[in-house]
Amino acid sequence: MSTQPPSHYSSHPMDPPSMSGALPSPSAQYGPPPGPPPPGPQRPPSEAQMLGPAGLEQLSSHPSDLPPRPPRDDRYQTTDPFRPQRVYSDPGPLAPAPSMTPMLSATTQDIATIRANTQYGLKEFVELVKRRQNAPPGSTVSSDIDAKLRASGGLLVKDLRALRIELREVVKSKESHRWRRWLVGGAMATFFPAVKAILRIVTPSSTSTSLTTTTASTATYSPSSQQHYHYDLEHASNDTEYAFHRSKTLLQRIRSSVLGRGGVAASFAFFVFAALYVFQNEVALRVAKTLSRRVKKLLNKVEDGGFEVDEKDLKTLEGWRWRVLLWGSLKHGQIDFNDPRSVVQLTKTLLKSDFRLKIELPPDRLCPPVPNRHNYILWLKDLLDTTSYQDPKDQSIRGLDIGTGASCIYPLLACTQRPWTFVATDIDEKSLSYAAKNIKTNSLDSKITLLSRTPTDPLIPPTALPLTFTMTNPPFYTSAAELSSLAQKKSRPPHTACTGSPSEMVAAGGEVAFVKRIFDESLLLREQVRWYTAMLGKHSSVEVVVDMLRGKGVDNYAVTEFVQGSKTRRWAVGWSFGSMRPDEGVCRGMSEPAWCKVLPPSVVHEVLAAKVGEVDIGKLADAVRELGSGLELMSWAWDEKELAGLGRARQNVWSRAWRRKKMRAEKGDTGVDVRTKLSAEGKEEGNVCAIGFRIWVIAGREDVKIMCRWVEGHDVSLLESLLGFLRTRLSAMAK
C-alpha cells in the first residue's frame, strides 16, 4: 500500500466539517447502508420479506424450560453525540404482516413480561423456603434467610398481583366480545367439540388425510403451512392446544386468500371462518379463567407466609395454557428475543430488508445480531478510509474473517456495501457448508473465498497474504464450566436466546488467548497486513489486549465501543505496524473517563481559537497556507474551498535546529541549491515520511478555530513539536 499522496489533493479521508463545534467530527461515513427504501407510505413487509407461513412457524410460541423474556427496543445507538454514528438509521418497529397479527386482544407482551419476572421470582422464593426449612431454628442463618424471604416475598406478591390484573383483563376482554362473536358464529359455537375433533392431533400415518380435509375447507394450503403442521404435531401437549394453533393459522389463511372473492367457496369459507372465530375465543377465555384461579391460589399461599410453597407451584406458571394465552411472538412490533426461532427470523428479515441478503442458518449454530455485526463493519470502513491518502472507491481492499461461522455475515455485509474481497475461515465443517450456501445464494462466489482450517493451523493463512485487514469475533469463554458458571450467577436470563455450538462459544484461554495468537502471528507478518482487528465481548479483555500491544512497542492502535440498545456492549481493538493514524472517533471511540488509560494518543488538536470579528478569516487562512508553503516539506497541498492543507515531512523542519542547519548550509553555499542539498541530506537519513498532518480553518458563527490532525507517523514528540510551532506562529499572526 503506497503512502504517497495523490498529485491532486483530495480532502475526502481527512475532511473536517465546514461548521462544527470544538472538535471536528470525522467524515459522515456511518450513514445508512444501501438498501432501505426512501421515506414513503408505510406498508407492512410482504410474506417474502418478513413472515407468511414460514415466518409463522419461526415466530410461533413454543414450549421451553425458560420463560420468555420481555423483548426490548434494540435501538442502534452510540453513547456520545460527538462520536461518529456507527449505525444506520433505525427503521422503527417492525410492522407484522397482516397474516400474523394475533387475535388476542389483551396486552400479550405485558403478560409475557410479568410472567417472566414472576417465574424467576418464584424460583428464588422456593429456594429460600427450602433453605429456611433446613436452617437451625433461632440461628443467625435462619434470621438472614427470614429477612431475604420477606423481601423476596414482597416482590413476588407484587408480580403475582400484576399478573392477575393482566389475566382479568384478558377474561374481561373475551367476555365483552363474547356476544359479538356469538352473533358472528351463531349456532356454530355448538361445534366447539367438533372443531377439536377435526383439528385433533393425528398420527403421522393419517397426516395426508388430515391435510386433505384442511385444504378442502380453506381452499388453499401451501407447503410452508405443512411445515407448521409438523411443528404443532411435535410440540402440542393436547388436542385443545393443537386445535387452537391450527384454528389461528386457518383463520389467517381464510381471511387473506378466500374471503372477498365471492361465490360458493367464499360462502363455505365464511362458515368455517365463523366457527373457528368463536372456537379460538372460547379457548382463550377458558384458559385465562383457569390461569387466573391458579395464580390467585398461589398468591394466597405466598401472602400467608409462603411456607407451603414448594417446587410443585412452579408448574403454575408453566404449561400449554400459557402458550395458548401468549400465542404469537410478535405483538405491536415487539419480538420475543428469548425464542431462538424469533431471533433467527429477525436476523433473516433485517438482512433481506436492509441489505438484500438471503441466508439460511442451522438451529445449532450462532445466530448473529445484525446491528452488532454491522457496527463492526462500519468501524472497519472508517478505520481503512481514514488511514489512506486514497479515496475509498479507489482502494483495493482484501479482508480476512477468522471464524466466519455458518452465516458468513461479516463478508456478506461488507461485500454488499463496498467492492471488497474476502477470505473467510472456519474449523467447523457444518458452518462452512452453510456459509458456502449463503455465499452462493447471494451470488458472491467471486468475492468471498472459504478456507477450511484446523485448530493447530495459523489463524492467518499464508496463502491469503497480503491482506488489508483481518477481523474476528473470538469465543468469549475459556471453558464450558465458565460458561455455565456465569450463566448461573445471573439473576435474569439473557435478553436474546443463544444457540451457539461449543466451538463458537469456548476456546482455550478465552478471547484474550485467541487475540494473542493473532498478535503473535502479526509480529512476524507485520506490514503484510495493514490492520489487525478483533471484537471483544468482555470489557476486562480490552485493557489486557492494549497492555499486550504496548508491551511490544505497538503505538499505532485503535479501540472503540459498540453500543446496541441499553444493555449489550462490545469492544473492538485494532493495531497496525504502518504509520497511517486513524481519525479521532475511530481510534478513541470510548467516551467514559475510565477508558482513558487504554486510549491511544489523541490525533486531533486545537491550534488556535478566536472570536469572530477579532481575526480576519481570509488573512488567517492565507497565513496557514503560507506557513505550510514556507516549510521544507516532502509535499504540501492546499484546498482553497475547504481552507485545509495536507503536509508531509521527513523530519522536524520547523525547529530551530533545522533552521540553524539551513543557515549553515547557506553560508557554505558554493552554488548548490540549498533545498537540493538539504533534500539530499534527508535522503541519506531515509526518504521516509516522519510525520503527516492536516491543518484546517473552521469558521463558525461565534468562533474561528484552527485544527490540526495527526495523519501519519509514530513519534508523538514530533507531533507535539509541530503543534507548538503552529500555535506560536499563528497566534502571532492572529494578533
XYZ file of C-alpha atoms in Angstrom:
735
model
C 0.000 0.000 0.000
C 1.588 3.239 -1.121
C 1.661 6.080 1.384
C 2.333 8.743 -1.240
C -0.424 11.345 -1.538
C -2.145 11.804 -4.888
C -0.910 14.503 -7.240
C -4.236 16.284 -6.936
C -5.190 16.808 -3.321
C -8.442 15.117 -2.305
C -9.939 16.121 1.006
C -12.163 13.112 1.435
C -10.428 10.976 4.061
C -9.452 13.867 6.291
C -12.335 16.270 5.704
C -13.353 18.449 8.634
C -16.910 19.722 8.731
C -17.169 23.282 7.497
C -19.246 24.265 10.517
C -18.655 22.399 13.759
C -18.008 22.681 17.456
C -14.809 22.338 19.400
C -13.667 19.176 17.678
C -14.263 18.342 14.060
C -16.122 15.087 13.885
C -14.931 12.604 11.272
C -16.496 12.392 7.865
C -20.048 11.166 7.950
C -19.231 7.668 6.854
C -21.596 5.955 9.230
C -24.593 6.773 7.106
C -27.356 4.409 6.093
C -26.279 1.424 4.047
C -27.533 0.905 0.546
C -30.800 -0.906 0.584
C -33.532 0.686 2.693
C -36.142 2.416 0.513
C -36.604 6.197 0.715
C -39.272 7.570 3.045
C -42.736 6.940 1.743
C -46.045 5.389 2.682
C -45.546 2.888 5.436
C -46.518 -0.613 4.380
C -46.108 -3.854 6.284
C -43.497 -6.187 4.838
C -44.707 -8.835 2.453
C -44.647 -12.568 3.169
C -41.424 -12.876 1.207
C -39.846 -10.111 3.273
C -40.970 -10.978 6.756
C -43.395 -13.579 7.829
C -46.017 -15.531 5.916
C -46.431 -19.215 6.767
C -42.708 -19.829 7.170
C -42.391 -16.819 9.418
C -45.384 -18.038 11.373
C -43.506 -21.226 12.064
C -40.419 -19.272 13.117
C -42.263 -16.859 15.408
C -44.950 -19.020 16.995
C -44.819 -19.713 20.716
C -43.135 -22.873 21.813
C -42.536 -24.852 24.991
C -39.362 -24.029 26.818
C -37.784 -24.572 30.199
C -37.033 -20.867 30.363
C -39.809 -18.285 30.434
C -39.841 -15.785 27.592
C -38.003 -12.624 28.469
C -39.664 -9.302 27.702
C -38.315 -8.041 24.389
C -36.608 -4.707 24.364
C -36.234 -1.919 21.891
C -32.926 -2.704 20.188
C -32.068 0.789 19.037
C -28.818 1.165 17.197
C -27.016 3.921 19.088
C -23.785 5.253 20.471
C -23.240 6.909 23.819
C -21.539 10.111 22.747
C -23.265 12.615 20.427
C -19.869 13.891 19.279
C -18.745 10.470 18.136
C -19.425 9.309 14.612
C -22.635 7.380 14.233
C -21.630 3.785 13.598
C -25.170 2.822 12.843
C -27.667 3.129 10.072
C -30.999 4.792 10.555
C -33.345 2.897 12.824
C -36.298 1.845 10.700
C -38.540 1.845 13.750
C -40.676 -1.021 14.989
C -41.178 -3.811 12.511
C -44.773 -3.948 11.340
C -46.114 -7.506 11.348
C -47.629 -8.831 8.187
C -51.441 -8.908 8.244
C -51.410 -12.710 8.218
C -49.563 -12.773 11.538
C -51.497 -10.289 13.680
C -52.512 -12.202 16.817
C -56.227 -12.058 17.536
C -55.627 -11.966 21.278
C -56.885 -8.534 22.328
C -55.060 -8.298 25.653
C -51.578 -6.912 26.061
C -49.840 -10.178 25.285
C -46.384 -8.733 25.686
C -47.210 -7.263 29.103
C -48.329 -10.686 30.294
C -45.141 -12.266 28.944
C -43.031 -9.653 30.724
C -44.741 -10.023 34.093
C -44.863 -13.805 33.825
C -41.103 -13.938 33.155
C -40.312 -11.798 36.200
C -42.794 -13.736 38.339
C -41.356 -17.070 37.271
C -37.825 -16.126 38.257
C -39.025 -14.509 41.459
C -40.934 -17.664 42.340
C -37.877 -19.857 41.745
C -35.851 -17.655 44.067
C -38.609 -17.723 46.690
C -38.907 -21.530 46.567
C -35.150 -21.867 47.009
C -35.242 -19.578 50.062
C -38.120 -21.572 51.573
C -36.093 -24.787 51.206
C -33.058 -23.160 52.839
C -35.231 -21.823 55.672
C -36.616 -25.281 56.391
C -33.096 -26.725 56.616
C -31.655 -23.895 58.734
C -31.278 -24.380 62.522
C -34.117 -22.572 64.368
C -33.078 -19.320 66.011
C -29.682 -19.200 64.320
C -28.163 -16.197 62.564
C -28.509 -18.016 59.258
C -32.207 -18.505 59.918
C -32.662 -14.795 60.662
C -30.858 -13.791 57.486
C -32.994 -16.134 55.405
C -36.165 -14.787 57.039
C -35.170 -11.261 56.029
C -34.490 -12.380 52.469
C -37.795 -14.277 52.407
C -39.731 -11.176 53.416
C -38.044 -9.096 50.732
C -38.413 -11.766 48.058
C -41.998 -12.490 49.090
C -42.929 -8.829 48.833
C -41.632 -8.638 45.275
C -43.302 -11.924 44.365
C -46.664 -10.772 45.721
C -46.374 -7.615 43.664
C -45.643 -9.593 40.498
C -48.433 -12.106 41.136
C -50.957 -9.327 41.680
C -49.862 -7.628 38.478
C -50.166 -10.932 36.631
C -53.688 -11.452 37.976
C -54.674 -7.992 36.802
C -53.488 -8.796 33.288
C -55.303 -12.136 33.292
C -58.511 -10.468 34.452
C -58.147 -8.038 31.568
C -57.996 -10.972 29.173
C -61.112 -12.511 30.723
C -62.940 -9.198 30.626
C -61.982 -8.609 27.011
C -63.081 -12.059 25.898
C -66.366 -11.890 27.785
C -67.161 -8.416 26.455
C -66.706 -9.654 22.891
C -68.390 -12.970 23.504
C -71.864 -11.889 22.382
C -70.496 -10.267 19.230
C -68.568 -13.363 18.327
C -71.657 -15.419 19.025
C -73.592 -13.305 16.565
C -70.853 -13.812 14.015
C -70.664 -17.520 14.667
C -74.290 -18.113 15.573
C -75.139 -21.688 16.280
C -71.666 -22.636 15.115
C -70.463 -22.349 18.690
C -72.123 -25.687 19.281
C -69.390 -27.103 17.078
C -66.792 -26.485 19.812
C -66.198 -30.222 20.387
C -66.405 -30.851 16.661
C -63.646 -28.336 15.913
C -61.398 -30.052 18.440
C -62.155 -33.381 16.844
C -61.460 -32.168 13.313
C -58.244 -30.376 14.274
C -57.079 -33.018 16.727
C -53.538 -34.324 16.920
C -53.171 -37.108 14.397
C -50.565 -39.774 13.912
C -48.091 -39.461 11.022
C -49.963 -42.197 9.164
C -53.081 -40.039 8.991
C -51.263 -36.842 8.120
C -52.150 -36.899 4.461
C -55.862 -37.403 5.181
C -55.954 -34.548 7.674
C -54.161 -32.189 5.337
C -56.509 -33.054 2.511
C -59.521 -32.245 4.664
C -57.974 -28.974 5.807
C -57.109 -27.953 2.291
C -60.631 -28.531 1.127
C -62.081 -26.428 3.907
C -59.819 -23.462 3.315
C -59.469 -23.672 -0.468
C -55.703 -23.006 -0.237
C -52.812 -24.536 1.656
C -49.151 -24.056 0.823
C -46.186 -26.351 1.532
C -44.944 -23.955 4.195
C -48.201 -24.481 6.071
C -47.412 -28.173 6.102
C -44.175 -27.358 7.900
C -46.154 -25.542 10.582
C -48.443 -28.565 10.811
C -45.495 -30.786 11.702
C -44.350 -28.255 14.308
C -47.770 -28.448 16.035
C -47.745 -32.223 15.800
C -44.425 -32.335 17.615
C -44.973 -29.742 20.347
C -48.692 -29.567 21.201
C -49.479 -31.007 24.642
C -53.097 -31.931 23.912
C -55.915 -31.625 21.398
C -57.055 -28.234 22.697
C -53.676 -26.564 22.255
C -53.192 -28.174 18.875
C -56.652 -27.157 17.656
C -56.151 -23.622 18.921
C -52.948 -23.131 16.918
C -54.480 -24.751 13.855
C -57.546 -22.533 14.062
C -55.350 -19.436 14.271
C -53.477 -20.445 11.149
C -56.613 -21.303 9.219
C -58.320 -18.057 10.191
C -55.493 -16.022 8.725
C -55.434 -18.151 5.592
C -59.146 -17.787 5.010
C -59.064 -14.070 5.701
C -56.182 -13.370 3.318
C -56.936 -15.746 0.461
C -60.628 -16.689 0.241
C -62.940 -14.119 1.805
C -63.854 -11.313 -0.544
C -63.689 -13.378 -3.714
C -67.378 -14.212 -3.723
C -69.026 -17.390 -4.900
C -69.640 -20.730 -3.238
C -66.067 -21.040 -1.976
C -66.333 -17.733 -0.122
C -69.659 -18.696 1.460
C -68.302 -22.010 2.652
C -65.124 -20.322 3.850
C -67.162 -17.812 5.864
C -68.937 -20.683 7.595
C -65.600 -22.224 8.574
C -64.197 -18.790 9.479
C -67.050 -18.029 11.871
C -66.835 -21.387 13.606
C -63.097 -21.069 14.135
C -63.502 -17.466 15.278
C -65.855 -18.475 18.078
C -63.743 -21.508 18.941
C -60.484 -19.642 19.483
C -62.230 -17.000 21.598
C -63.747 -19.651 23.848
C -60.416 -21.430 24.244
C -58.650 -18.200 25.187
C -61.413 -17.306 27.657
C -61.370 -20.667 29.420
C -57.581 -20.687 29.545
C -57.448 -17.183 31.046
C -60.024 -18.078 33.721
C -58.169 -21.233 34.701
C -54.823 -19.443 34.920
C -56.344 -16.596 36.911
C -57.714 -19.041 39.510
C -54.363 -20.819 39.804
C -52.423 -17.572 40.160
C -54.859 -16.415 42.851
C -54.346 -19.661 44.769
C -50.568 -19.240 44.578
C -50.850 -15.597 45.630
C -52.815 -16.580 48.744
C -50.151 -19.134 49.711
C -47.387 -16.531 49.414
C -49.372 -13.914 51.352
C -49.960 -16.437 54.148
C -46.214 -16.677 54.725
C -45.157 -18.842 51.834
C -44.151 -21.852 53.932
C -46.472 -24.103 51.910
C -44.915 -23.015 48.613
C -42.776 -25.721 47.031
C -41.389 -26.757 43.668
C -44.785 -28.049 42.534
C -46.030 -24.472 42.483
C -43.543 -23.657 39.733
C -45.863 -25.510 37.361
C -48.479 -22.800 37.923
C -46.546 -20.562 35.550
C -45.760 -23.290 33.027
C -47.678 -25.474 30.616
C -49.676 -25.378 27.433
C -52.244 -22.847 28.692
C -49.581 -20.151 28.837
C -48.528 -20.994 25.292
C -52.114 -20.577 24.140
C -52.516 -17.314 26.018
C -49.240 -15.917 24.718
C -49.756 -17.138 21.165
C -47.790 -15.122 18.657
C -44.241 -13.976 19.439
C -44.830 -10.781 17.504
C -47.138 -8.225 19.096
C -47.230 -4.472 18.438
C -43.844 -4.656 16.707
C -42.228 -6.421 19.682
C -40.314 -9.675 19.317
C -39.666 -12.386 21.887
C -35.875 -12.413 21.921
C -35.877 -15.472 24.158
C -37.323 -17.575 21.340
C -34.433 -18.799 19.125
C -36.699 -19.018 16.095
C -37.836 -15.434 16.580
C -34.218 -14.297 16.727
C -33.352 -16.260 13.584
C -36.338 -14.846 11.719
C -35.483 -11.298 12.800
C -31.916 -11.724 11.543
C -33.146 -13.076 8.217
C -35.673 -10.262 7.865
C -33.201 -7.480 8.634
C -30.655 -8.883 6.194
C -33.305 -9.285 3.497
C -34.919 -5.889 4.055
C -31.843 -3.712 4.592
C -29.135 -5.480 2.602
C -30.953 -7.687 0.047
C -29.251 -10.696 1.614
C -30.857 -14.104 1.960
C -29.333 -16.596 4.392
C -30.050 -19.961 5.964
C -28.932 -20.862 9.479
C -28.769 -24.228 11.239
C -30.601 -24.384 14.579
C -27.453 -25.414 16.475
C -25.137 -22.578 15.420
C -24.881 -18.924 16.419
C -27.471 -16.542 15.035
C -25.605 -13.225 14.630
C -27.359 -9.994 15.669
C -27.295 -7.712 12.640
C -26.759 -4.317 14.399
C -23.744 -5.593 16.322
C -22.118 -7.153 13.261
C -22.890 -4.164 11.090
C -21.292 -1.825 13.618
C -18.052 -3.776 13.297
C -18.128 -3.419 9.506
C -18.860 0.312 9.739
C -15.949 0.819 12.111
C -13.662 -1.099 9.752
C -14.754 1.099 6.862
C -13.801 4.216 8.817
C -10.572 2.628 10.007
C -9.485 1.974 6.415
C -10.869 5.225 4.980
C -9.016 7.411 7.473
C -5.683 5.609 7.171
C -5.116 6.080 3.459
C -4.479 9.031 1.171
C -6.547 7.312 -1.500
C -10.253 7.799 -1.983
C -12.183 4.774 -0.625
C -13.595 3.914 -4.042
C -10.071 3.716 -5.463
C -8.727 1.342 -2.819
C -8.369 -2.384 -3.407
C -9.471 -3.995 -0.135
C -8.940 -7.646 0.764
C -10.055 -8.809 4.207
C -9.807 -11.951 6.296
C -12.657 -13.108 8.543
C -11.286 -15.565 11.108
C -14.091 -17.876 12.249
C -16.762 -16.765 9.807
C -19.472 -19.083 11.159
C -22.477 -20.559 9.387
C -23.913 -17.159 8.497
C -20.724 -15.742 6.947
C -22.315 -12.457 7.944
C -19.253 -10.191 8.014
C -18.138 -10.875 4.427
C -21.744 -10.746 3.207
C -22.412 -7.379 4.852
C -19.113 -5.890 3.714
C -19.294 -7.068 0.108
C -22.808 -5.687 -0.362
C -21.646 -2.200 0.670
C -18.129 -1.945 -0.741
C -16.260 -3.615 -3.632
C -14.181 -5.629 -1.202
C -12.998 -9.227 -1.429
C -12.777 -11.668 1.462
C -11.106 -14.818 2.653
C -13.269 -16.476 5.322
C -12.015 -19.322 7.523
C -13.551 -21.754 9.998
C -12.693 -25.061 11.657
C -16.284 -26.363 11.675
C -17.327 -28.194 8.504
C -21.038 -27.737 9.124
C -20.609 -23.981 9.476
C -18.535 -23.903 6.300
C -21.193 -25.809 4.368
C -23.889 -23.316 5.381
C -21.542 -20.404 4.695
C -20.922 -21.762 1.191
C -24.683 -21.959 0.580
C -25.201 -18.395 1.787
C -22.387 -17.096 -0.414
C -23.773 -18.872 -3.467
C -27.363 -17.802 -2.748
C -26.286 -14.157 -2.765
C -24.071 -14.536 -5.863
C -20.887 -13.522 -4.054
C -18.754 -16.509 -5.074
C -16.333 -14.259 -6.938
C -15.742 -12.040 -3.891
C -15.665 -14.455 -0.946
C -13.354 -17.461 -0.665
C -13.834 -20.065 2.074
C -10.921 -21.902 3.680
C -11.243 -24.891 5.997
C -8.755 -24.802 8.869
C -7.765 -26.985 11.801
C -7.282 -25.801 15.398
C -3.495 -26.076 15.029
C -3.240 -24.107 11.768
C -2.102 -20.466 11.791
C -5.093 -18.190 12.227
C -3.858 -16.043 9.333
C -3.368 -18.381 6.346
C -0.111 -17.660 4.484
C -1.917 -18.277 1.193
C -4.257 -15.351 1.903
C -1.466 -12.758 2.140
C -1.150 -9.864 1.557
C -4.247 -8.518 3.305
C -5.714 -5.114 4.002
C -7.199 -6.195 7.316
C -8.150 -9.144 9.482
C -11.259 -9.353 11.630
C -12.540 -11.839 14.173
C -15.185 -12.254 16.839
C -13.460 -14.852 19.049
C -15.157 -17.196 21.540
C -15.773 -15.429 24.859
C -15.318 -18.267 27.312
C -12.288 -20.237 28.454
C -14.262 -23.419 29.126
C -17.758 -24.878 29.208
C -17.584 -24.716 33.012
C -17.014 -20.945 32.906
C -19.942 -20.504 30.537
C -22.232 -22.480 32.843
C -20.948 -20.733 35.979
C -21.501 -17.238 34.603
C -24.987 -18.156 33.405
C -25.947 -19.417 36.873
C -24.776 -16.193 38.523
C -27.195 -14.091 36.501
C -30.431 -13.231 38.289
C -32.228 -12.913 34.971
C -31.893 -14.855 31.728
C -30.102 -13.328 28.752
C -32.121 -10.929 26.621
C -31.503 -12.967 23.498
C -31.527 -16.713 23.009
C -28.138 -18.234 22.247
C -27.790 -21.305 20.034
C -24.012 -21.348 19.614
C -22.008 -24.545 19.334
C -19.062 -25.258 21.691
C -16.510 -24.272 19.042
C -18.234 -20.894 18.679
C -18.546 -20.205 22.412
C -15.454 -21.728 24.015
C -11.721 -21.511 23.268
C -8.705 -22.389 25.378
C -7.824 -19.215 27.261
C -10.930 -17.396 26.025
C -10.957 -14.374 23.753
C -7.738 -12.892 25.158
C -5.734 -16.011 24.311
C -7.328 -16.109 20.866
C -6.372 -12.490 20.147
C -2.869 -13.160 21.490
C -2.445 -15.874 18.860
C -3.302 -13.336 16.173
C -0.971 -10.783 17.754
C 1.924 -13.246 17.879
C 1.411 -14.001 14.196
C 1.209 -10.279 13.435
C 4.652 -9.733 14.982
C 6.028 -11.953 12.225
C 3.829 -10.745 9.369
C 3.904 -7.055 10.352
C 3.007 -4.868 7.338
C 1.857 -7.764 5.191
C -1.467 -6.921 6.823
C -2.421 -3.266 7.101
C -4.751 -3.601 10.112
C -5.295 -6.459 12.547
C -8.612 -6.180 14.406
C -10.740 -8.154 16.875
C -14.104 -7.635 18.538
C -14.214 -8.427 22.267
C -17.143 -9.414 24.444
C -15.643 -8.608 27.867
C -14.614 -5.102 28.881
C -11.824 -6.560 31.024
C -10.234 -8.009 27.883
C -9.693 -4.569 26.350
C -7.106 -3.472 28.914
C -5.288 -6.813 28.690
C -5.031 -6.615 24.903
C -3.902 -2.968 24.946
C -1.195 -3.773 27.517
C -0.088 -6.604 25.261
C 0.250 -4.186 22.325
C 2.140 -1.590 24.328
C 4.427 -4.242 25.753
C 5.728 -4.966 22.254
C 6.057 -1.310 21.292
C 2.954 -1.100 19.082
C 1.996 2.584 19.235
C -0.485 2.731 16.346
C -3.685 1.136 17.574
C -7.394 1.872 17.894
C -10.054 0.995 20.458
C -13.779 1.590 20.256
C -17.067 0.588 21.832
C -20.180 -0.675 20.075
C -23.494 0.002 21.813
C -26.733 -1.721 20.856
C -29.820 -0.763 22.843
C -29.378 -0.191 26.553
C -27.737 -3.486 27.541
C -25.405 -5.030 25.004
C -21.919 -3.624 24.569
C -18.990 -4.899 22.595
C -15.488 -3.536 22.126
C -13.061 -3.613 19.232
C -9.285 -3.307 19.169
C -7.156 -2.834 16.068
C -3.416 -2.409 15.605
C -1.088 -1.642 12.735
C 2.645 -1.643 12.080
C 2.135 1.052 9.456
C 2.381 4.780 10.073
C -1.099 5.949 8.992
C -3.118 7.090 12.023
C -6.911 6.609 12.254
C -9.164 9.569 12.914
C -10.091 10.590 16.465
C -13.535 8.999 16.605
C -12.186 5.780 15.135
C -9.162 5.192 17.359
C -10.590 6.732 20.558
C -14.194 5.544 20.377
C -14.826 5.486 24.128
C -16.158 8.489 25.982
C -16.131 7.334 29.622
C -13.201 8.663 31.715
C -12.463 5.138 32.956
C -11.237 4.198 29.484
C -8.636 6.980 29.260
C -5.802 4.672 30.303
C -6.311 2.369 27.312
C -6.784 5.042 24.648
C -4.049 5.813 22.114
C -2.680 9.376 21.813
C -5.171 11.936 20.565
C -4.764 12.782 16.886
C -6.949 15.916 16.647
C -5.805 19.094 18.398
C -6.892 22.705 18.568
C -4.169 25.085 17.409
C -5.923 28.431 17.708
C -9.334 29.736 18.784
C -10.623 33.282 18.443
C -13.926 35.121 18.395
C -15.443 36.131 15.090
C -14.505 39.754 14.494
C -11.211 39.511 16.324
C -9.479 37.978 13.305
C -9.827 38.197 9.551
C -10.720 34.683 8.406
C -9.314 35.223 4.923
C -5.989 36.501 6.226
C -5.833 33.702 8.774
C -6.354 31.096 6.041
C -3.662 32.765 3.917
C -1.302 32.669 6.889
C -1.866 28.922 7.295
C -1.268 28.335 3.587
C 1.918 30.413 3.521
C 3.202 28.812 6.703
C 2.946 25.360 5.140
C 4.487 26.544 1.877
C 7.451 28.038 3.728
C 8.482 24.764 5.353
C 10.854 22.269 3.743
C 8.151 19.596 3.430
C 8.072 16.484 1.282
C 4.713 17.701 -0.009
C 2.160 20.396 0.758
C -1.308 20.644 -0.814
C -3.774 23.428 -0.041
C -7.514 23.267 -0.727
C -8.929 26.786 -1.104
C -12.518 25.586 -0.943
C -12.075 23.660 2.302
C -9.452 26.032 3.767
C -7.383 22.949 4.560
C -3.846 21.828 3.892
C -2.141 18.446 3.908
C 1.586 18.242 4.605
C 4.237 15.536 4.972
C 7.745 15.929 6.389
C 10.831 13.709 6.658
C 11.895 15.294 9.909
C 11.460 18.280 12.195
C 11.833 21.016 9.557
C 10.219 23.740 11.702
C 12.602 23.546 14.660
C 15.433 25.945 15.474
C 17.924 23.147 14.942
C 16.677 22.733 11.379
C 16.805 26.487 10.760
C 20.389 26.654 12.077
C 21.296 23.750 9.859
C 19.761 25.584 6.929
C 21.686 28.770 7.750
C 24.970 26.862 7.916
C 24.215 25.328 4.551
C 23.511 28.777 3.096
C 26.774 30.225 4.449
C 28.769 27.381 2.972
C 26.887 27.554 -0.307
C 29.093 27.071 -3.368
C 26.376 27.372 -5.945
C 24.490 24.255 -4.958
C 20.812 24.931 -4.319
C 20.131 24.866 -0.570
C 16.898 22.896 -0.945
C 18.662 20.333 -3.114
C 21.435 19.963 -0.541
C 19.026 19.576 2.368
C 16.922 17.168 0.351
C 20.000 15.040 -0.337
C 20.813 15.005 3.366
C 17.238 13.943 4.045
C 17.592 11.052 1.623
C 20.709 9.910 3.428
C 18.687 9.835 6.656
C 15.963 7.881 4.894
C 13.434 9.191 2.425
C 10.573 8.223 4.714
C 7.760 10.419 5.947
C 8.255 11.028 9.662
C 5.003 12.920 10.114
C 1.932 13.705 8.063
C -0.552 16.299 9.220
C -3.679 18.085 8.142
C -4.473 21.613 9.246
C -7.725 23.420 8.550
C -9.744 26.514 9.440
C -13.239 26.239 10.924
C -15.394 29.342 10.636
C -18.357 29.141 12.992
C -20.996 31.688 13.892
C -19.189 32.840 17.008
C -15.736 31.256 16.879
C -12.925 30.764 14.425
C -10.692 27.784 15.042
C -7.621 26.231 13.509
C -7.394 22.481 13.978
C -4.608 20.014 13.288
C -4.922 16.268 12.749
C -2.068 13.799 13.007
C -2.332 11.757 9.809
C 0.912 9.809 9.625
C 3.846 8.900 11.857
C 4.883 7.133 15.037
C 6.683 9.849 17.030
C 4.351 11.669 19.442
C 7.098 14.131 20.400
C 7.351 15.189 16.757
C 3.622 15.948 16.749
C 3.909 17.970 19.962
C 6.783 19.942 18.480
C 4.728 20.711 15.367
C 1.734 21.822 17.434
C 3.920 24.150 19.492
C 5.379 25.680 16.326
C 1.947 26.206 14.761
C 0.485 27.765 17.899
C 3.379 30.174 18.286
C 3.393 31.325 14.662
C -0.358 31.519 14.109
C -1.052 33.226 17.434
C 1.425 35.923 16.469
C -0.208 36.305 13.053
C -3.695 36.487 14.593
C -2.623 39.474 16.676
